[in-house]
């Protein structure tokens, strides 16, 4: 049996941080705890991440990249793509250990809009808004940015609801509420 390959140190640090940040909250997790969980030293840790904020940014960027990769597999049809996003949100809320959206959680812990962590959150949310607006525009929405804002507000609420209430309701409820938003903004006589 071949030995399990050892992950590079930076990946181990990010993995340990990501698990702890999501499970316990970013500010509640010390660098020392991450160093111990990653099986590294302070010198090595700070070589890769000069500050904890650098690590938090890298964690958020990694989460964003994971979501962007998944979005690359959305159906070509914009209606089916939006439905797939809603279903993915519902599935996410039902996974064990779900604690809400990592970006919303990070924004709550870093209230200063100009903080690098908040900028990382904004970078992801700007990308996601552009994706949703593009899909809404392809459906014929006259104001795709407004539609994206409304759908993302529903998504944000769904993430919170999935954490504090019954996560099994999120997928279908988000799909129905999103459909109602789209009905308000998409002409009924749109070309096929």
C-alpha atoms as an extended CHARMM CRD file, in Angstrom:
* protein
*
       192  EXT
         1         1  UNK       CA              0.0000000000        0.0000000000        0.0000000000  PROA      1               0.0000000000
         2         2  UNK       CA              1.4070000000        3.3710000000       -1.0550000000  PROA      2               0.0000000000
         3         3  UNK       CA              1.8850000000        5.9830000000        1.6660000000  PROA      3               0.0000000000
         4         4  UNK       CA             -0.5200000000        8.8890000000        1.7210000000  PROA      4               0.0000000000
         5         5  UNK       CA              1.1410000000       11.8770000000        0.0540000000  PROA      5               0.0000000000
         6         6  UNK       CA              1.9430000000       14.7320000000        2.3980000000  PROA      6               0.0000000000
         7         7  UNK       CA              0.1770000000       17.9550000000        1.4760000000  PROA      7               0.0000000000
         8         8  UNK       CA              2.3120000000       21.0400000000        1.0500000000  PROA      8               0.0000000000
         9         9  UNK       CA              2.5840000000       23.1790000000        4.1960000000  PROA      9               0.0000000000
        10        10  UNK       CA              0.5690000000       26.1030000000        2.7900000000  PROA      10              0.0000000000
        11        11  UNK       CA             -2.2970000000       23.7470000000        1.9080000000  PROA      11              0.0000000000
        12        12  UNK       CA             -2.1910000000       22.1700000000        5.3790000000  PROA      12              0.0000000000
        13        13  UNK       CA             -2.3350000000       25.6080000000        7.0150000000  PROA      13              0.0000000000
        14        14  UNK       CA             -5.2400000000       26.6900000000        4.8000000000  PROA      14              0.0000000000
        15        15  UNK       CA             -7.1300000000       23.4450000000        5.4240000000  PROA      15              0.0000000000
        16        16  UNK       CA             -6.6720000000       23.6830000000        9.2010000000  PROA      16              0.0000000000
        17        17  UNK       CA             -7.6590000000       27.3550000000        9.1890000000  PROA      17              0.0000000000
        18        18  UNK       CA            -10.6660000000       26.7990000000        6.9690000000  PROA      18              0.0000000000
        19        19  UNK       CA            -12.0830000000       24.0650000000        9.1610000000  PROA      19              0.0000000000
        20        20  UNK       CA            -11.5060000000       26.0230000000       12.3640000000  PROA      20              0.0000000000
        21        21  UNK       CA            -12.6790000000       29.3930000000       10.9940000000  PROA      21              0.0000000000
        22        22  UNK       CA            -15.9070000000       27.8900000000        9.7080000000  PROA      22              0.0000000000
        23        23  UNK       CA            -16.5890000000       25.7640000000       12.7910000000  PROA      23              0.0000000000
        24        24  UNK       CA            -15.6200000000       28.2700000000       15.5140000000  PROA      24              0.0000000000
        25        25  UNK       CA            -15.5280000000       31.7130000000       13.9260000000  PROA      25              0.0000000000
        26        26  UNK       CA            -12.5280000000       33.5700000000       12.5650000000  PROA      26              0.0000000000
        27        27  UNK       CA            -11.6750000000       35.7880000000       15.5150000000  PROA      27              0.0000000000
        28        28  UNK       CA            -12.1470000000       32.9000000000       17.9700000000  PROA      28              0.0000000000
        29        29  UNK       CA             -9.3550000000       30.8720000000       16.3420000000  PROA      29              0.0000000000
        30        30  UNK       CA             -5.7780000000       31.7730000000       17.2340000000  PROA      30              0.0000000000
        31        31  UNK       CA             -2.7800000000       31.4250000000       14.9620000000  PROA      31              0.0000000000
        32        32  UNK       CA             -1.3170000000       29.0230000000       17.5470000000  PROA      32              0.0000000000
        33        33  UNK       CA             -4.3270000000       26.7340000000       17.1890000000  PROA      33              0.0000000000
        34        34  UNK       CA             -3.9620000000       26.6950000000       13.4070000000  PROA      34              0.0000000000
        35        35  UNK       CA             -0.2060000000       26.0970000000       13.6540000000  PROA      35              0.0000000000
        36        36  UNK       CA             -0.8080000000       23.0890000000       15.9120000000  PROA      36              0.0000000000
        37        37  UNK       CA             -3.5770000000       21.6830000000       13.7150000000  PROA      37              0.0000000000
        38        38  UNK       CA             -1.4370000000       22.0800000000       10.5850000000  PROA      38              0.0000000000
        39        39  UNK       CA              1.5650000000       20.4600000000       12.2300000000  PROA      39              0.0000000000
        40        40  UNK       CA              3.9260000000       23.3000000000       11.4260000000  PROA      40              0.0000000000
        41        41  UNK       CA              5.9640000000       25.9520000000       13.2250000000  PROA      41              0.0000000000
        42        42  UNK       CA              5.3600000000       29.6410000000       13.8330000000  PROA      42              0.0000000000
        43        43  UNK       CA              8.2650000000       30.5580000000       11.5810000000  PROA      43              0.0000000000
        44        44  UNK       CA              6.8480000000       28.4900000000        8.7240000000  PROA      44              0.0000000000
        45        45  UNK       CA              3.3090000000       29.7430000000        9.3310000000  PROA      45              0.0000000000
        46        46  UNK       CA              4.3650000000       33.3890000000        9.2040000000  PROA      46              0.0000000000
        47        47  UNK       CA              6.5100000000       32.7690000000        6.1380000000  PROA      47              0.0000000000
        48        48  UNK       CA              3.3330000000       31.8640000000        4.2250000000  PROA      48              0.0000000000
        49        49  UNK       CA              0.9460000000       34.1990000000        6.0500000000  PROA      49              0.0000000000
        50        50  UNK       CA              2.6400000000       37.2750000000        7.5810000000  PROA      50              0.0000000000
        51        51  UNK       CA             -0.6050000000       38.1320000000        9.4270000000  PROA      51              0.0000000000
        52        52  UNK       CA             -3.7230000000       36.2590000000       10.3950000000  PROA      52              0.0000000000
        53        53  UNK       CA             -5.6560000000       38.6240000000        8.1270000000  PROA      53              0.0000000000
        54        54  UNK       CA             -3.5500000000       37.3590000000        5.1930000000  PROA      54              0.0000000000
        55        55  UNK       CA             -4.6350000000       33.8490000000        6.1180000000  PROA      55              0.0000000000
        56        56  UNK       CA             -8.2910000000       34.8730000000        6.3480000000  PROA      56              0.0000000000
        57        57  UNK       CA             -8.0760000000       36.4700000000        2.8880000000  PROA      57              0.0000000000
        58        58  UNK       CA             -6.5060000000       33.3010000000        1.4670000000  PROA      58              0.0000000000
        59        59  UNK       CA             -9.2260000000       31.1900000000        3.1040000000  PROA      59              0.0000000000
        60        60  UNK       CA            -11.9670000000       33.3470000000        1.5650000000  PROA      60              0.0000000000
        61        61  UNK       CA            -10.2510000000       33.3520000000       -1.8300000000  PROA      61              0.0000000000
        62        62  UNK       CA            -10.0390000000       29.5540000000       -1.6420000000  PROA      62              0.0000000000
        63        63  UNK       CA            -13.7620000000       29.3410000000       -0.8310000000  PROA      63              0.0000000000
        64        64  UNK       CA            -14.5080000000       31.6800000000       -3.7330000000  PROA      64              0.0000000000
        65        65  UNK       CA            -12.4180000000       29.5940000000       -6.1190000000  PROA      65              0.0000000000
        66        66  UNK       CA            -14.2720000000       26.4410000000       -5.0650000000  PROA      66              0.0000000000
        67        67  UNK       CA            -17.6020000000       28.1270000000       -5.8070000000  PROA      67              0.0000000000
        68        68  UNK       CA            -16.3570000000       29.5420000000       -9.1280000000  PROA      68              0.0000000000
        69        69  UNK       CA            -15.2470000000       26.0800000000      -10.2090000000  PROA      69              0.0000000000
        70        70  UNK       CA            -18.6720000000       24.6610000000       -9.3540000000  PROA      70              0.0000000000
        71        71  UNK       CA            -20.3470000000       27.5090000000      -11.2590000000  PROA      71              0.0000000000
        72        72  UNK       CA            -18.3650000000       26.4680000000      -14.3110000000  PROA      72              0.0000000000
        73        73  UNK       CA            -20.5500000000       23.3480000000      -14.4120000000  PROA      73              0.0000000000
        74        74  UNK       CA            -23.8850000000       25.1920000000      -14.4740000000  PROA      74              0.0000000000
        75        75  UNK       CA            -26.2920000000       24.3210000000      -17.2800000000  PROA      75              0.0000000000
        76        76  UNK       CA            -26.1520000000       26.5870000000      -20.3470000000  PROA      76              0.0000000000
        77        77  UNK       CA            -29.8430000000       27.4500000000      -20.0710000000  PROA      77              0.0000000000
        78        78  UNK       CA            -30.0730000000       30.4790000000      -17.7150000000  PROA      78              0.0000000000
        79        79  UNK       CA            -33.3160000000       29.3350000000      -16.0880000000  PROA      79              0.0000000000
        80        80  UNK       CA            -31.8800000000       25.8900000000      -15.3670000000  PROA      80              0.0000000000
        81        81  UNK       CA            -28.6300000000       27.5040000000      -14.1630000000  PROA      81              0.0000000000
        82        82  UNK       CA            -30.4820000000       29.6900000000      -11.6370000000  PROA      82              0.0000000000
        83        83  UNK       CA            -32.5010000000       26.6620000000      -10.4870000000  PROA      83              0.0000000000
        84        84  UNK       CA            -29.2570000000       24.6990000000      -10.0890000000  PROA      84              0.0000000000
        85        85  UNK       CA            -27.8160000000       27.5120000000       -7.9540000000  PROA      85              0.0000000000
        86        86  UNK       CA            -30.9030000000       27.4410000000       -5.7180000000  PROA      86              0.0000000000
        87        87  UNK       CA            -30.6650000000       23.6660000000       -5.4010000000  PROA      87              0.0000000000
        88        88  UNK       CA            -26.9600000000       23.8950000000       -4.5700000000  PROA      88              0.0000000000
        89        89  UNK       CA            -27.7460000000       26.3880000000       -1.7890000000  PROA      89              0.0000000000
        90        90  UNK       CA            -30.3590000000       24.0200000000       -0.4000000000  PROA      90              0.0000000000
        91        91  UNK       CA            -27.9320000000       21.1040000000       -0.5510000000  PROA      91              0.0000000000
        92        92  UNK       CA            -25.2550000000       23.1840000000        1.1740000000  PROA      92              0.0000000000
        93        93  UNK       CA            -27.5180000000       24.0430000000        4.1040000000  PROA      93              0.0000000000
        94        94  UNK       CA            -28.2880000000       20.3620000000        4.6610000000  PROA      94              0.0000000000
        95        95  UNK       CA            -24.6910000000       19.2000000000        4.9240000000  PROA      95              0.0000000000
        96        96  UNK       CA            -23.4540000000       18.2400000000        8.4060000000  PROA      96              0.0000000000
        97        97  UNK       CA            -21.7710000000       21.0790000000       10.2560000000  PROA      97              0.0000000000
        98        98  UNK       CA            -23.3790000000       23.8320000000        8.1670000000  PROA      98              0.0000000000
        99        99  UNK       CA            -22.8710000000       27.2050000000        9.8970000000  PROA      99              0.0000000000
       100       100  UNK       CA            -24.0410000000       29.6250000000        7.2320000000  PROA      100             0.0000000000
       101       101  UNK       CA            -22.2030000000       31.3850000000        4.4460000000  PROA      101             0.0000000000
       102       102  UNK       CA            -18.4590000000       31.8080000000        5.1130000000  PROA      102             0.0000000000
       103       103  UNK       CA            -18.5460000000       35.2230000000        3.4040000000  PROA      103             0.0000000000
       104       104  UNK       CA            -21.4650000000       36.5270000000        5.4640000000  PROA      104             0.0000000000
       105       105  UNK       CA            -19.8060000000       35.1180000000        8.5920000000  PROA      105             0.0000000000
       106       106  UNK       CA            -16.5170000000       36.8620000000        7.7550000000  PROA      106             0.0000000000
       107       107  UNK       CA            -18.2750000000       40.1580000000        6.9910000000  PROA      107             0.0000000000
       108       108  UNK       CA            -20.0080000000       39.9810000000       10.3730000000  PROA      108             0.0000000000
       109       109  UNK       CA            -16.6530000000       39.5920000000       12.1290000000  PROA      109             0.0000000000
       110       110  UNK       CA            -14.9350000000       42.3620000000       10.1630000000  PROA      110             0.0000000000
       111       111  UNK       CA            -17.2770000000       45.3680000000       10.1040000000  PROA      111             0.0000000000
       112       112  UNK       CA            -14.8240000000       47.8740000000        8.5840000000  PROA      112             0.0000000000
       113       113  UNK       CA            -15.6520000000       48.1340000000        4.8550000000  PROA      113             0.0000000000
       114       114  UNK       CA            -12.0400000000       48.9180000000        3.8870000000  PROA      114             0.0000000000
       115       115  UNK       CA            -10.5030000000       46.0210000000        5.8230000000  PROA      115             0.0000000000
       116       116  UNK       CA             -8.7150000000       43.5270000000        3.5270000000  PROA      116             0.0000000000
       117       117  UNK       CA            -11.0160000000       40.7210000000        4.7120000000  PROA      117             0.0000000000
       118       118  UNK       CA            -14.1060000000       42.7460000000        3.7760000000  PROA      118             0.0000000000
       119       119  UNK       CA            -12.4980000000       43.5140000000        0.4260000000  PROA      119             0.0000000000
       120       120  UNK       CA            -12.0750000000       39.7580000000       -0.1480000000  PROA      120             0.0000000000
       121       121  UNK       CA            -15.7420000000       39.2730000000        0.7410000000  PROA      121             0.0000000000
       122       122  UNK       CA            -16.7370000000       42.0710000000       -1.6600000000  PROA      122             0.0000000000
       123       123  UNK       CA            -14.5780000000       40.5890000000       -4.4260000000  PROA      123             0.0000000000
       124       124  UNK       CA            -16.4550000000       37.2860000000       -4.1740000000  PROA      124             0.0000000000
       125       125  UNK       CA            -19.8670000000       38.8850000000       -3.8760000000  PROA      125             0.0000000000
       126       126  UNK       CA            -19.1770000000       41.1470000000       -6.8840000000  PROA      126             0.0000000000
       127       127  UNK       CA            -18.2800000000       38.0900000000       -8.9520000000  PROA      127             0.0000000000
       128       128  UNK       CA            -21.4010000000       36.2350000000       -7.7870000000  PROA      128             0.0000000000
       129       129  UNK       CA            -23.6390000000       39.2440000000       -8.4690000000  PROA      129             0.0000000000
       130       130  UNK       CA            -22.1890000000       39.5290000000      -11.9840000000  PROA      130             0.0000000000
       131       131  UNK       CA            -22.9110000000       35.8330000000      -12.5920000000  PROA      131             0.0000000000
       132       132  UNK       CA            -26.5220000000       36.1230000000      -11.4150000000  PROA      132             0.0000000000
       133       133  UNK       CA            -27.0460000000       39.3850000000      -13.3370000000  PROA      133             0.0000000000
       134       134  UNK       CA            -25.6910000000       37.7940000000      -16.5010000000  PROA      134             0.0000000000
       135       135  UNK       CA            -28.1150000000       34.8790000000      -16.1370000000  PROA      135             0.0000000000
       136       136  UNK       CA            -31.0270000000       37.2530000000      -15.4380000000  PROA      136             0.0000000000
       137       137  UNK       CA            -30.0620000000       39.3270000000      -18.4690000000  PROA      137             0.0000000000
       138       138  UNK       CA            -30.0400000000       36.2300000000      -20.6580000000  PROA      138             0.0000000000
       139       139  UNK       CA            -33.5710000000       35.5260000000      -19.4230000000  PROA      139             0.0000000000
       140       140  UNK       CA            -34.6400000000       38.9700000000      -20.6510000000  PROA      140             0.0000000000
       141       141  UNK       CA            -34.6830000000       40.9980000000      -17.4410000000  PROA      141             0.0000000000
       142       142  UNK       CA            -34.7800000000       44.7160000000      -18.1920000000  PROA      142             0.0000000000
       143       143  UNK       CA            -32.6890000000       45.4800000000      -15.1070000000  PROA      143             0.0000000000
       144       144  UNK       CA            -30.5430000000       42.3800000000      -14.4870000000  PROA      144             0.0000000000
       145       145  UNK       CA            -28.5610000000       44.0830000000      -11.7090000000  PROA      145             0.0000000000
       146       146  UNK       CA            -31.7310000000       44.6990000000       -9.7070000000  PROA      146             0.0000000000
       147       147  UNK       CA            -32.8340000000       41.1100000000      -10.2550000000  PROA      147             0.0000000000
       148       148  UNK       CA            -29.4090000000       39.8930000000       -9.1130000000  PROA      148             0.0000000000
       149       149  UNK       CA            -29.6050000000       42.0410000000       -5.9770000000  PROA      149             0.0000000000
       150       150  UNK       CA            -33.0330000000       40.6520000000       -5.1240000000  PROA      150             0.0000000000
       151       151  UNK       CA            -32.0420000000       37.0430000000       -5.7820000000  PROA      151             0.0000000000
       152       152  UNK       CA            -28.8740000000       37.4370000000       -3.7280000000  PROA      152             0.0000000000
       153       153  UNK       CA            -30.8550000000       38.9270000000       -0.8370000000  PROA      153             0.0000000000
       154       154  UNK       CA            -33.0160000000       35.8080000000       -0.9700000000  PROA      154             0.0000000000
       155       155  UNK       CA            -29.9000000000       33.6370000000       -1.0750000000  PROA      155             0.0000000000
       156       156  UNK       CA            -28.3690000000       35.4300000000        1.9010000000  PROA      156             0.0000000000
       157       157  UNK       CA            -31.5670000000       34.9740000000        3.8770000000  PROA      157             0.0000000000
       158       158  UNK       CA            -31.6830000000       31.3150000000        2.8750000000  PROA      158             0.0000000000
       159       159  UNK       CA            -28.1430000000       30.7870000000        4.1730000000  PROA      159             0.0000000000
       160       160  UNK       CA            -29.0560000000       32.2970000000        7.5390000000  PROA      160             0.0000000000
       161       161  UNK       CA            -32.3610000000       30.4030000000        7.6450000000  PROA      161             0.0000000000
       162       162  UNK       CA            -30.5710000000       27.1490000000        6.8800000000  PROA      162             0.0000000000
       163       163  UNK       CA            -28.3120000000       27.6890000000        9.8590000000  PROA      163             0.0000000000
       164       164  UNK       CA            -30.8420000000       28.8610000000       12.4520000000  PROA      164             0.0000000000
       165       165  UNK       CA            -33.9330000000       26.9720000000       11.3150000000  PROA      165             0.0000000000
       166       166  UNK       CA            -34.9280000000       23.9530000000        9.2120000000  PROA      166             0.0000000000
       167       167  UNK       CA            -32.3460000000       23.5330000000        6.4340000000  PROA      167             0.0000000000
       168       168  UNK       CA            -34.5470000000       21.0340000000        4.5850000000  PROA      168             0.0000000000
       169       169  UNK       CA            -36.8450000000       23.8920000000        3.5700000000  PROA      169             0.0000000000
       170       170  UNK       CA            -34.1740000000       26.0580000000        1.9750000000  PROA      170             0.0000000000
       171       171  UNK       CA            -33.8380000000       24.5930000000       -1.5250000000  PROA      171             0.0000000000
       172       172  UNK       CA            -37.5250000000       24.5280000000       -2.4480000000  PROA      172             0.0000000000
       173       173  UNK       CA            -38.3040000000       27.8040000000       -0.6970000000  PROA      173             0.0000000000
       174       174  UNK       CA            -35.4220000000       29.5830000000       -2.4040000000  PROA      174             0.0000000000
       175       175  UNK       CA            -36.5070000000       28.1950000000       -5.7720000000  PROA      175             0.0000000000
       176       176  UNK       CA            -40.1030000000       29.3790000000       -5.2610000000  PROA      176             0.0000000000
       177       177  UNK       CA            -39.1280000000       32.8290000000       -3.9910000000  PROA      177             0.0000000000
       178       178  UNK       CA            -36.5870000000       33.2450000000       -6.7840000000  PROA      178             0.0000000000
       179       179  UNK       CA            -39.2360000000       32.2610000000       -9.3120000000  PROA      179             0.0000000000
       180       180  UNK       CA            -41.5260000000       34.9660000000       -7.9410000000  PROA      180             0.0000000000
       181       181  UNK       CA            -38.7540000000       37.5710000000       -8.3320000000  PROA      181             0.0000000000
       182       182  UNK       CA            -38.1170000000       36.4570000000      -11.8980000000  PROA      182             0.0000000000
       183       183  UNK       CA            -41.8250000000       36.6170000000      -12.7500000000  PROA      183             0.0000000000
       184       184  UNK       CA            -41.8070000000       40.2820000000      -11.7270000000  PROA      184             0.0000000000
       185       185  UNK       CA            -38.8850000000       41.1310000000      -13.9960000000  PROA      185             0.0000000000
       186       186  UNK       CA            -38.9500000000       38.8000000000      -16.9890000000  PROA      186             0.0000000000
       187       187  UNK       CA            -41.3210000000       39.6010000000      -19.8640000000  PROA      187             0.0000000000
       188       188  UNK       CA            -43.7900000000       36.7820000000      -20.3820000000  PROA      188             0.0000000000
       189       189  UNK       CA            -43.3730000000       37.0190000000      -24.1400000000  PROA      189             0.0000000000
       190       190  UNK       CA            -39.6150000000       36.5990000000      -24.1500000000  PROA      190             0.0000000000
       191       191  UNK       CA            -38.1790000000       34.8620000000      -27.2140000000  PROA      191             0.0000000000
       192       192  UNK       CA            -37.3550000000       31.1730000000      -26.8390000000  PROA      192             0.0000000000
